[in-house]
Amino acid sequence: MKNSYFLGLVISALIGSAHTTAAEAQATIKANAQTINAQTIEEVLVVGELGLYSATKSNTPIMETSRSISIETREQLRDKGVMRLDEAYTYSAGVLGETFGLATRGDWVRVRGLNVPQYQDSLQSLFGNYNNARAEVYTLEQVEILKGPASVLYGKGSPGGIVNIVSKRPQTETQHEMIAEAGSFNHKQVAVDSTGAINKTGTLLYRAVGVYRDSDTQVDFVDDNTVVIAPSLTWQPNDETRISLLANYTKTRSDTAAQFLPLYGTLLPTSNGQSIASDVYLGEPGFNQYDTNTHSLTLIAEHSINETWGLSFTARATDASVDYQQAWHAFLGGERYNYAQFPDDLIPRSFYRSEASSKQFAGDLRLSGQLTTGSIEHSLLIGGQYQNVRTEDDSAYAWALGFNSANPTLSDRTYWLNPFAPVYGNIPNEATLQTYWVDAPEHQYKDAGLYISDHITWGPWNLNVGVRYDSISATSTQDDHAVSTSVGVLYETAIGLRPYINWAESFEPVIGGNGNTQNPAPLNPQEGEQTEIGVKYQPSGRQAYVTLAYFDIEQSNLNDPQALAGAIQQQSGMAKIDGIELESLMLFGDFNWELNLTKLNTVDTNGNTFASVAHKQASTWLGYRQAAGFKAGIGVRYVGQSFDGADNHRTPAYTLTDLMLGYSYSQWDFSLNIKNASNKQYYSTCLARGDCFAGKERMAVGRIGYTF
């Protein structure tokens, strides 16, 4: 990739540093070993703990890593009342959770303005469109966000970064937990988590996690019912070897909460002066459904060869399927959502049906070593990754049934719906839908990568360097190859300030040809580059952590700006993103305080602001927790105004407040969480194509937990 020479420039600059300065700083650090150990412990308490199956694939502490990383631990998720994975991202700098408001089909998250892939235990976990079940928060140990390009560790991906969720695994200490919940919208949920040793020697461990949820939502007729069974076993015959097998079965029976509300009647006024309620259902009872089934089996193994070298291996097989049907108001374009054009406020609807599936096998084998050469220490990671994914999506899309574009007054309005006073019951029969059915071919994606990453410590200097080679094939017609590099430098000072800089690359294959009928050529992968400059601060003797970062991202090989219809694709489009992030977490006795600030500038290939991405964001959480007894928390989230992708319409900013009250006594834990306590009515985003997405209404959930 271009600008790879940056790696060599930084290494050369480091080699030219004064050795006497490094030696003096190293002596100072060794003289304060007890303080550093205390800081490491505090970092685990405040920030979360990285491991071999975390986003960085290493246990190098965050304070020594020249990257921005956000972690939400299990305790933080529970205190904030996180029930769905998209809610876990709402208290992190540079991250937008709940992009499309209340969602039942997926967890929409933007990192540094961009869509990012989701991983679980360092293996990719979502593929294609709407063919996987969502991960259940209760089955997770923590949620991690690695910001910026991560292709050196993960291959293809977004320059925004990745999300990695960490599964609960068997523990040596025996512990059992039972939780019952009840709340708004007839929410009812029970969950169990049991772990411990199976035999007396402790070589066999188990964990069994289960969730049953029966719940309505703020949208009429839309349920969110889920069953999760997640058993796991660990075999640790000695101190050098540990092998875990994690199974997961997730079933949801639901509908889609996204109603694609018309722009007129929500963000914009209508000619008839009416507005559309946020809980209105524009689908069709008995027709709409979003049912998912996902089975997965994950192997996690690690073996210490000797005091220097160790092996780790992760592998997963997944089989997922989704039955998805929905009716929604058709996207007609222009001003046709302004109801004066339609008698009786009846608006055309589209009917969609999809039978989607995905099958995955993935593996990642890593050799790690702790080496010392003189005064230089190396944490070396050498890995190989392979993935084979098959996706299929057979579907029918009956667009704007009955609509006559030449003369709308002659349209057949049989299947149309009034959004102000919906009357249901008119749906196309099976024969009509079958005429739109497309039996799509199966798509297969194979990717293999080899990578090496080294964390080099020389006195106060921390240098991260990495390089990776990937080979990717898609549907047997396209092959892509890419070399990705990254480099980062962090300097440790005696007062806890740690300035750093990093540069990294990413790539993402683009399936298809350039449109040249005489000399067709496959499209090149999209490429991304980021430079990040920041400082981390962790004062000695205090449980506090602050990161301030500036980043600049460039995406290239995007669609041509203002391309003409039918023109040969030249991939000359480019997008730019830059921003500033502040993220802090602090403990003061029984109090904990988080503060996150983001300022983001985005420009797409056409010179417009990215759709749905706010220019400014802020969030803060103040919590109080006694070792046993009273606990409380209050959080405030601000999301600034965003644009529609064409810079025509602005979605107003909104501020939400979250509350938590609870009490722990002996083995019992009682809590009440209220999300959006003031019941603020807002839209999370409105798009240029003509639709808006309602934000989440107030949700109160009471929880009783018992551990034994």
XYZ file of C-alpha atoms in Angstrom:
708
model
C 0.000 0.000 0.000
C 1.039 3.598 -0.485
C 3.060 5.389 2.209
C 4.351 2.112 3.680
C 7.739 3.791 3.893
C 6.434 5.574 6.990
C 7.240 2.408 8.923
C 10.899 2.649 8.055
C 11.062 6.353 8.836
C 9.755 5.925 12.355
C 12.038 2.976 13.106
C 15.046 4.945 11.880
C 14.111 7.884 14.083
C 13.884 5.634 17.118
C 17.247 4.023 16.468
C 18.734 7.486 16.380
C 17.489 8.316 19.924
C 20.039 8.757 22.674
C 20.776 5.442 24.384
C 21.849 7.140 27.615
C 18.383 8.697 27.972
C 16.712 5.312 27.532
C 19.040 3.676 30.055
C 18.423 6.380 32.647
C 14.674 6.140 32.220
C 14.816 2.353 32.463
C 16.676 2.619 35.764
C 14.036 5.021 37.072
C 11.220 2.695 36.063
C 12.867 -0.298 37.715
C 13.386 1.736 40.899
C 9.640 2.352 41.007
C 8.545 -1.202 40.205
C 6.068 -1.334 43.073
C 4.330 1.810 41.827
C 4.098 0.433 38.295
C 2.635 -2.832 39.563
C 0.030 -0.859 41.498
C -0.826 1.117 38.377
C -1.278 -2.092 36.400
C -3.732 -3.398 38.983
C -5.608 -0.105 38.954
C -5.840 -0.183 35.175
C -7.573 -3.554 35.304
C -10.068 -2.195 37.855
C -10.859 0.972 35.936
C -10.390 0.215 32.264
C -10.788 -3.542 31.803
C -8.274 -6.236 31.016
C -6.888 -7.192 27.609
C -6.020 -10.812 26.851
C -5.010 -13.168 24.051
C -8.565 -13.183 22.679
C -9.188 -9.471 23.078
C -9.165 -6.851 20.335
C -5.356 -6.504 20.428
C -4.737 -10.293 20.598
C -2.291 -9.643 23.440
C -2.230 -8.897 27.148
C -0.122 -5.745 26.725
C -1.746 -3.146 29.046
C -3.687 -0.325 27.437
C -1.293 2.210 28.937
C 1.572 0.689 26.937
C -0.329 0.453 23.647
C -0.104 3.299 21.140
C -3.754 2.909 20.110
C -7.085 4.174 21.363
C -9.045 1.342 22.974
C -12.364 1.508 24.839
C -13.637 -1.245 27.119
C -16.963 -1.738 28.871
C -16.690 -4.398 31.581
C -19.496 -6.664 32.746
C -19.993 -4.545 35.865
C -20.134 -1.317 33.842
C -22.647 -2.832 31.427
C -24.871 -3.899 34.301
C -24.669 -0.595 36.148
C -25.697 1.282 32.996
C -28.598 -1.066 32.355
C -27.301 -2.263 28.988
C -29.811 -4.745 27.567
C -28.827 -4.798 23.888
C -25.347 -4.663 22.436
C -25.901 -1.348 20.631
C -26.481 0.281 24.035
C -22.988 -0.767 25.148
C -21.409 1.775 22.783
C -23.224 4.892 23.987
C -20.629 5.810 26.631
C -17.436 5.749 24.545
C -15.605 8.578 22.781
C -15.623 8.460 18.994
C -18.356 5.825 18.940
C -22.008 6.173 17.932
C -24.319 3.463 19.252
C -28.010 3.143 18.414
C -27.389 4.758 15.021
C -30.891 3.838 13.855
C -32.653 4.141 17.198
C -34.644 1.145 18.393
C -33.400 -1.827 16.382
C -34.226 -5.531 16.477
C -32.370 -6.675 13.340
C -28.838 -5.716 14.383
C -26.527 -3.588 16.493
C -25.695 -0.509 14.468
C -22.471 1.129 15.576
C -20.199 3.710 13.951
C -16.604 4.132 15.075
C -14.967 7.373 13.984
C -17.851 7.879 11.583
C -17.586 4.506 9.841
C -19.313 1.142 9.953
C -17.035 -1.460 11.534
C -17.009 -5.274 11.624
C -17.942 -7.193 14.756
C -15.704 -9.896 16.220
C -16.196 -12.297 19.099
C -13.175 -13.698 20.930
C -11.030 -12.238 18.094
C -12.911 -14.070 15.281
C -15.392 -12.319 12.975
C -18.971 -13.044 14.008
C -21.333 -11.256 11.588
C -21.671 -11.686 7.829
C -23.915 -10.494 5.033
C -27.229 -8.720 5.521
C -29.617 -9.857 8.239
C -28.561 -13.492 8.453
C -27.236 -13.750 12.016
C -28.748 -13.526 15.473
C -27.593 -10.659 17.677
C -25.192 -11.466 20.496
C -26.842 -11.435 23.922
C -25.190 -9.077 26.431
C -25.617 -11.433 29.400
C -23.363 -14.028 27.729
C -20.447 -11.564 27.536
C -17.548 -10.726 29.832
C -16.796 -7.354 28.250
C -17.121 -5.246 25.084
C -14.025 -3.759 23.399
C -13.589 -1.132 20.703
C -10.245 -0.912 18.902
C -10.234 2.414 17.071
C -8.477 2.957 13.773
C -7.362 0.501 11.055
C -6.771 -3.039 12.339
C -5.864 -4.900 9.134
C -2.475 -6.009 10.506
C -4.262 -8.178 13.071
C -7.544 -8.927 11.301
C -7.127 -8.530 7.543
C -9.987 -6.925 5.625
C -11.930 -4.313 7.534
C -12.853 -0.698 8.099
C -10.414 2.148 8.829
C -12.780 3.044 11.670
C -11.669 0.001 13.674
C -13.364 -3.107 15.039
C -15.687 -4.140 17.834
C -14.709 -7.278 19.761
C -16.978 -8.923 22.310
C -15.536 -11.380 24.833
C -17.503 -14.482 25.838
C -17.927 -15.734 29.348
C -15.688 -18.760 29.952
C -15.507 -21.365 32.741
C -13.933 -20.208 36.016
C -12.150 -22.141 38.752
C -14.165 -20.614 41.574
C -17.663 -22.050 41.930
C -20.362 -19.420 41.560
C -24.010 -19.414 40.548
C -26.239 -16.487 39.624
C -29.939 -16.203 38.921
C -31.551 -12.985 37.653
C -35.172 -12.015 37.076
C -36.231 -8.802 35.292
C -39.475 -6.994 34.601
C -40.020 -3.628 33.004
C -41.596 -1.346 30.449
C -43.339 -2.716 27.355
C -44.124 -5.979 29.166
C -40.453 -6.827 29.380
C -39.818 -10.097 31.218
C -36.473 -11.879 31.357
C -34.796 -14.579 33.401
C -31.123 -15.505 33.180
C -28.784 -17.989 34.848
C -24.999 -18.216 35.006
C -23.306 -21.134 36.739
C -19.596 -21.974 36.741
C -17.039 -24.011 38.664
C -15.018 -27.222 38.740
C -16.473 -30.567 37.692
C -13.860 -32.763 39.391
C -11.924 -32.509 42.638
C -8.579 -31.829 40.952
C -9.988 -28.802 39.088
C -8.791 -29.989 35.701
C -12.332 -29.871 34.279
C -14.377 -26.688 34.517
C -17.827 -25.823 33.249
C -20.020 -22.815 32.657
C -23.681 -22.722 31.728
C -25.329 -19.461 30.693
C -28.961 -19.190 29.722
C -31.373 -16.375 28.844
C -35.125 -16.373 28.263
C -36.827 -13.099 27.268
C -40.465 -12.348 26.491
C -40.927 -8.693 25.642
C -42.861 -6.186 23.597
C -41.261 -2.966 22.335
C -42.288 0.663 21.958
C -43.564 -0.110 18.441
C -47.013 -1.674 18.221
C -47.024 -5.383 17.280
C -43.202 -5.680 17.476
C -41.966 -8.281 19.976
C -38.420 -9.074 21.031
C -38.435 -12.675 22.268
C -35.172 -14.538 22.685
C -33.819 -17.843 23.989
C -30.075 -18.339 24.500
C -28.315 -21.491 25.704
C -24.533 -21.151 26.046
C -22.729 -24.050 27.777
C -18.929 -24.296 27.843
C -16.223 -26.666 29.115
C -12.559 -26.128 29.945
C -9.873 -28.776 30.317
C -6.659 -27.691 32.002
C -4.554 -30.826 32.630
C -1.618 -28.746 33.884
C -0.397 -25.182 34.285
C 0.822 -25.068 30.669
C -2.327 -26.108 28.801
C -5.908 -24.830 28.762
C -8.543 -25.837 26.197
C -12.098 -24.462 26.160
C -15.096 -25.392 24.051
C -17.931 -22.855 23.894
C -21.332 -23.652 22.391
C -24.079 -21.131 21.728
C -27.633 -21.482 20.502
C -29.596 -18.270 20.014
C -33.163 -18.106 18.779
C -35.234 -14.949 18.344
C -38.860 -14.600 17.372
C -39.415 -10.981 16.550
C -40.304 -8.321 14.037
C -38.279 -5.385 12.764
C -38.541 -2.263 14.894
C -37.319 -0.025 12.052
C -40.490 1.375 10.477
C -38.771 3.622 7.890
C -41.028 6.481 8.943
C -41.649 9.001 6.139
C -39.631 12.210 6.304
C -42.840 14.215 6.054
C -44.841 13.826 9.207
C -41.739 13.295 11.327
C -38.827 15.653 10.717
C -40.726 17.823 8.226
C -44.326 19.119 8.392
C -46.985 17.637 6.167
C -49.423 19.502 3.964
C -52.292 18.149 6.081
C -50.742 19.329 9.345
C -50.649 15.867 10.901
C -47.685 14.043 12.444
C -46.827 10.353 12.706
C -46.573 8.781 16.163
C -43.205 7.238 17.056
C -44.866 3.947 18.039
C -46.842 3.576 14.807
C -46.573 0.244 13.019
C -46.378 0.528 9.242
C -45.954 -3.195 8.695
C -48.576 -5.886 8.560
C -49.478 -8.160 11.512
C -49.327 -11.789 10.458
C -47.005 -10.985 7.585
C -44.064 -9.248 9.239
C -41.473 -11.353 11.034
C -37.797 -11.381 11.858
C -36.910 -14.846 13.149
C -33.321 -15.953 13.581
C -31.557 -19.167 14.551
C -27.819 -19.316 15.135
C -25.687 -22.259 16.258
C -21.987 -21.821 16.935
C -19.151 -23.856 18.413
C -15.921 -22.107 19.414
C -12.613 -23.684 20.378
C -10.153 -21.626 22.426
C -6.841 -23.256 23.286
C -3.536 -22.081 24.684
C -0.319 -23.894 25.541
C 2.874 -22.612 27.109
C 5.793 -24.274 25.317
C 8.407 -22.883 27.697
C 9.123 -19.673 29.583
C 9.626 -17.845 26.264
C 7.125 -19.212 23.763
C 3.430 -20.007 23.807
C 0.745 -21.115 21.364
C -2.864 -19.954 21.197
C -5.601 -21.028 18.831
C -9.178 -19.980 18.204
C -11.620 -21.611 15.815
C -15.337 -21.284 15.245
C -18.022 -22.999 13.199
C -21.302 -21.097 12.797
C -24.586 -21.936 11.101
C -27.168 -19.160 11.009
C -30.461 -18.528 9.265
C -33.072 -15.751 9.207
C -36.651 -15.594 7.984
C -37.392 -11.929 7.370
C -40.621 -10.400 6.063
C -41.667 -6.769 6.235
C -44.002 -4.234 4.708
C -43.030 -0.562 4.715
C -43.942 2.678 3.002
C -42.292 2.690 -0.400
C -39.381 5.018 -1.173
C -40.755 6.954 -4.120
C -38.308 9.847 -4.139
C -38.998 13.497 -4.738
C -41.845 15.064 -2.770
C -44.241 12.107 -2.900
C -44.070 11.668 0.846
C -45.907 15.020 1.113
C -49.399 13.646 1.460
C -51.259 16.161 -0.697
C -50.503 13.910 -3.669
C -52.349 10.944 -2.146
C -56.096 10.908 -1.445
C -57.144 9.852 2.060
C -53.474 9.889 3.152
C -53.010 6.367 1.781
C -49.356 5.763 0.901
C -47.969 2.936 -1.270
C -46.234 0.092 0.536
C -43.493 -2.313 -0.493
C -43.476 -5.950 0.619
C -40.216 -7.752 1.234
C -39.391 -11.372 1.985
C -35.955 -12.850 2.606
C -34.653 -16.300 3.480
C -31.010 -15.709 4.353
C -28.312 -17.937 5.798
C -24.614 -17.981 6.531
C -22.121 -20.706 7.335
C -18.695 -19.940 8.687
C -15.532 -21.740 9.592
C -12.675 -19.619 10.886
C -9.400 -20.270 12.649
C -6.531 -18.183 13.997
C -3.259 -19.806 15.143
C -0.752 -17.621 16.994
C 2.752 -18.092 18.330
C 3.765 -15.558 20.953
C 7.153 -15.033 22.524
C 8.727 -12.875 25.226
C 12.309 -12.196 24.130
C 15.116 -10.044 25.513
C 18.049 -8.762 23.482
C 20.265 -6.677 25.721
C 18.186 -3.793 27.066
C 15.407 -4.368 24.513
C 12.385 -6.556 25.263
C 10.127 -8.020 22.592
C 6.541 -9.268 22.846
C 6.366 -11.039 19.509
C 3.181 -12.289 17.866
C 3.277 -14.452 14.725
C -0.036 -15.669 13.365
C -1.958 -17.263 10.544
C -5.675 -16.774 9.964
C -8.143 -18.553 7.692
C -11.834 -18.038 7.093
C -14.399 -19.635 4.805
C -17.857 -18.067 4.728
C -20.864 -19.007 2.625
C -23.882 -16.693 2.475
C -27.160 -16.955 0.614
C -30.128 -14.605 0.425
C -33.175 -15.633 -1.595
C -35.680 -12.817 -1.616
C -38.711 -11.100 -3.089
C -39.130 -7.327 -3.249
C -42.522 -6.078 -4.386
C -41.926 -2.344 -4.584
C -44.840 0.105 -4.186
C -47.510 -2.416 -5.110
C -50.239 -0.853 -7.200
C -48.455 2.448 -7.746
C -48.758 3.921 -11.242
C -45.777 6.241 -11.674
C -47.128 7.669 -14.952
C -50.463 8.629 -13.391
C -50.670 8.154 -9.594
C -54.433 8.809 -9.598
C -54.917 5.520 -11.519
C -53.007 3.499 -8.926
C -54.452 0.400 -7.264
C -54.504 1.302 -3.537
C -55.440 -2.138 -2.224
C -52.253 -2.621 -0.205
C -51.662 1.004 0.783
C -51.696 2.279 4.369
C -52.584 5.515 6.147
C -49.697 6.231 8.577
C -51.885 8.511 10.723
C -54.646 5.917 11.218
C -53.422 2.529 9.944
C -55.918 -0.199 9.095
C -54.334 -3.614 8.578
C -55.364 -6.777 6.787
C -54.633 -6.218 3.095
C -51.538 -8.124 1.974
C -50.565 -9.667 -1.358
C -51.206 -13.377 -1.696
C -48.494 -15.954 -2.083
C -48.843 -16.135 -5.851
C -48.268 -12.382 -6.179
C -45.123 -12.442 -4.021
C -43.815 -15.475 -5.850
C -43.659 -13.482 -9.094
C -40.999 -11.298 -7.463
C -38.998 -14.187 -5.992
C -35.276 -14.349 -6.817
C -33.391 -17.551 -6.016
C -29.981 -15.954 -5.569
C -26.770 -17.942 -5.946
C -24.670 -18.797 -2.930
C -21.685 -16.535 -2.322
C -18.462 -17.916 -0.930
C -15.684 -15.851 0.588
C -12.307 -17.251 1.526
C -9.544 -15.260 3.117
C -6.187 -16.265 4.502
C -3.606 -14.066 6.150
C -0.151 -14.248 7.677
C 0.917 -11.573 10.132
C 3.645 -10.594 12.530
C 3.448 -7.969 15.241
C 6.073 -6.934 17.750
C 5.740 -4.819 20.875
C 9.257 -3.568 21.593
C 10.160 -2.043 24.953
C 13.407 -0.091 25.353
C 13.495 1.812 28.592
C 10.595 4.308 28.458
C 10.020 3.671 24.744
C 7.250 1.356 23.506
C 7.276 0.571 19.794
C 4.514 -1.410 18.071
C 5.241 -2.605 14.529
C 3.296 -5.046 12.387
C 2.858 -6.304 8.853
C 0.378 -8.699 7.273
C -0.250 -10.359 3.904
C -3.802 -11.344 2.885
C -5.220 -13.338 0.006
C -8.984 -13.169 -0.504
C -11.256 -14.835 -3.046
C -14.940 -14.156 -3.601
C -17.439 -16.345 -5.481
C -14.573 -17.894 -7.480
C -14.468 -14.847 -9.785
C -12.418 -12.342 -7.865
C -9.073 -12.536 -6.087
C -7.547 -9.762 -4.032
C -4.174 -9.512 -2.334
C -3.056 -6.905 0.152
C -0.121 -6.035 2.374
C -0.991 -4.035 5.499
C 1.397 -2.330 7.886
C 1.154 -0.422 11.134
C 3.599 1.296 13.460
C 3.166 3.099 16.746
C 5.413 4.737 19.328
C 4.601 5.511 22.964
C 6.890 7.173 25.521
C 6.473 6.654 29.280
C 7.283 9.617 31.513
C 7.890 9.568 35.253
C 4.754 11.649 35.943
C 2.326 9.270 34.217
C 2.000 11.116 30.890
C 2.473 8.865 27.882
C 2.443 10.630 24.507
C 2.088 8.405 21.453
C 1.727 8.384 17.676
C 0.598 5.621 15.355
C -0.007 5.071 11.681
C -1.979 2.142 10.251
C -3.553 0.852 7.055
C -6.750 -1.003 6.211
C -8.338 -2.546 3.135
C -11.788 -3.819 2.229
C -12.492 -5.854 -0.941
C -15.110 -4.489 -3.339
C -16.988 -7.224 -5.155
C -17.787 -6.565 -8.810
C -16.360 -5.241 -12.043
C -15.668 -1.764 -13.349
C -18.481 -1.911 -15.888
C -16.272 -2.010 -18.992
C -18.028 -4.468 -21.320
C -15.072 -4.748 -23.701
C -12.281 -5.073 -21.180
C -13.827 -5.801 -17.780
C -11.630 -5.587 -14.709
C -12.374 -6.368 -11.060
C -12.641 -3.448 -8.682
C -9.742 -2.734 -6.380
C -10.157 -2.976 -2.595
C -11.038 0.180 -0.725
C -8.032 1.412 1.214
C -7.724 3.360 4.420
C -4.915 5.149 6.227
C -4.916 6.743 9.648
C -2.475 8.870 11.588
C -3.248 9.240 15.275
C -1.460 11.453 17.782
C -2.394 11.367 21.435
C -1.462 11.223 25.061
C -2.472 8.831 27.820
C -2.329 9.798 31.461
C -2.443 7.649 34.563
C -1.186 9.487 37.656
C 0.830 7.489 40.153
C -1.149 6.242 43.131
C -4.550 7.117 41.644
C -7.161 5.024 39.970
C -7.548 7.220 36.921
C -7.077 6.921 33.186
C -7.324 9.644 30.515
C -6.783 9.454 26.755
C -6.724 12.480 24.455
C -6.331 11.689 20.766
C -6.361 13.444 17.403
C -6.760 11.298 14.281
C -6.862 11.789 10.536
C -8.334 9.094 8.265
C -8.339 8.919 4.480
C -10.386 6.399 2.500
C -9.597 5.837 -1.160
C -10.796 3.680 -4.077
C -14.382 4.694 -3.315
C -17.187 5.238 -5.833
C -16.579 8.041 -8.292
C -17.872 11.416 -7.111
C -20.875 12.536 -9.159
C -20.488 9.507 -11.437
C -22.777 9.341 -14.454
C -25.200 6.434 -14.691
C -23.662 3.584 -16.676
C -20.166 5.080 -16.634
C -17.144 2.834 -16.151
C -16.224 2.731 -12.494
C -12.834 4.365 -11.974
C -12.851 4.299 -8.136
C -11.490 7.813 -7.912
C -13.632 8.701 -4.912
C -12.029 9.689 -1.627
C -13.402 10.388 1.856
C -11.727 12.193 4.730
C -12.333 12.067 8.468
C -10.570 13.827 11.289
C -11.464 14.347 14.892
C -10.546 14.759 18.521
C -11.519 12.354 21.295
C -11.257 12.624 25.063
C -11.999 9.570 27.170
C -11.522 9.408 30.939
C -12.377 7.015 33.763
C -11.677 7.793 37.413
C -12.359 6.301 40.856
C -12.763 8.446 43.969
C -13.423 6.193 46.917
C -16.876 4.708 46.320
C -17.498 7.002 43.327
C -16.600 6.364 39.685
C -16.784 8.980 36.954
C -16.572 8.716 33.178
C -16.332 11.584 30.711
C -16.247 11.187 26.933
C -16.050 13.984 24.354
C -15.925 13.731 20.561
C -15.570 16.258 17.762
C -15.699 14.695 14.313
C -15.387 16.143 10.807
C -16.422 13.955 7.861
C -16.431 14.572 4.102
C -17.649 11.888 1.691
C -16.784 11.424 -1.981
C -19.324 14.071 -3.035
C -18.155 16.632 -0.508
C -21.084 16.004 1.848
C -21.093 15.190 5.536
C -21.456 11.496 6.326
C -25.070 10.454 6.840
C -26.191 9.903 10.446
C -22.826 10.918 11.961
C -22.936 13.717 14.528
C -20.301 16.440 14.484
C -20.213 16.539 18.296
C -20.916 13.970 20.987
C -20.515 13.891 24.747
C -21.393 11.482 27.529
C -20.738 11.224 31.230
C -21.561 8.683 33.921
C -21.270 9.209 37.679
C -21.673 6.092 39.752
C -21.645 5.304 43.450
C -21.179 1.802 44.793
C -20.504 0.459 48.257
C -18.886 -2.929 48.714
C -22.254 -4.084 50.045
C -25.240 -1.822 50.285
C -26.500 1.179 48.348
C -25.497 1.932 44.745
C -26.616 4.590 42.294
C -25.690 6.123 38.973
C -26.654 8.909 36.623
C -25.594 9.264 33.013
C -26.091 11.985 30.422
C -25.641 11.418 26.691
C -25.531 14.196 24.102
C -25.572 13.494 20.367
C -25.260 16.553 18.153
C -27.129 17.220 14.946
C -26.444 15.009 11.951
C -27.122 15.243 8.219
C -28.968 13.023 5.769
C -26.033 12.207 3.459
C -26.849 14.958 0.964
C -26.559 17.936 3.337
C -30.217 18.807 2.747
C -31.874 17.881 6.020
C -30.575 18.023 9.575
C -31.625 15.664 12.328
C -31.710 17.754 15.527
C -29.386 17.091 18.446
C -30.731 15.303 21.504
C -29.731 14.795 25.142
C -30.758 11.726 27.148
C -30.499 10.905 30.840
C -30.066 7.421 32.330
C -30.567 6.510 35.992
C -29.677 3.572 38.219
C -30.637 2.801 41.823
C -29.834 -0.389 43.677
C -29.023 -2.162 46.874
C -26.924 -5.251 47.609
C -27.480 -7.338 50.715
C -25.737 -10.627 51.424
C -26.335 -12.755 48.313
C -29.124 -10.539 46.969
C -28.863 -7.663 44.526
C -31.729 -5.301 43.685
C -31.550 -2.618 40.997
C -33.688 -0.323 38.884
C -32.426 1.125 35.601
C -34.239 3.836 33.659
C -32.987 4.634 30.168
C -34.050 7.998 28.695
C -35.573 8.920 32.042
C -37.251 12.095 30.763
C -38.821 10.152 27.873
C -37.300 12.501 25.320
C -38.941 12.141 21.909
C -36.313 12.312 19.201
C -35.144 10.880 15.900
C -31.797 9.145 15.803
C -31.327 9.876 12.101
C -33.179 10.899 8.942
C -31.845 9.946 5.512
C -31.844 11.647 2.117
C -33.779 8.749 0.580
C -36.809 9.948 2.592
C -37.120 8.089 5.899
C -36.526 8.685 9.622
C -35.819 6.409 12.575
C -37.396 7.026 15.961
C -35.170 7.037 19.025
C -35.659 4.812 22.040
C -38.384 5.829 24.442
C -38.114 5.598 28.229
C -37.379 2.054 29.379
C -37.504 1.126 33.065
C -36.335 -2.318 34.172
C -36.287 -3.740 37.689
C -33.840 -6.523 38.393
C -33.445 -9.056 41.227
C -30.256 -11.093 41.376
C -29.234 -13.932 43.682
C -25.754 -15.442 43.841
C -24.726 -18.586 45.697
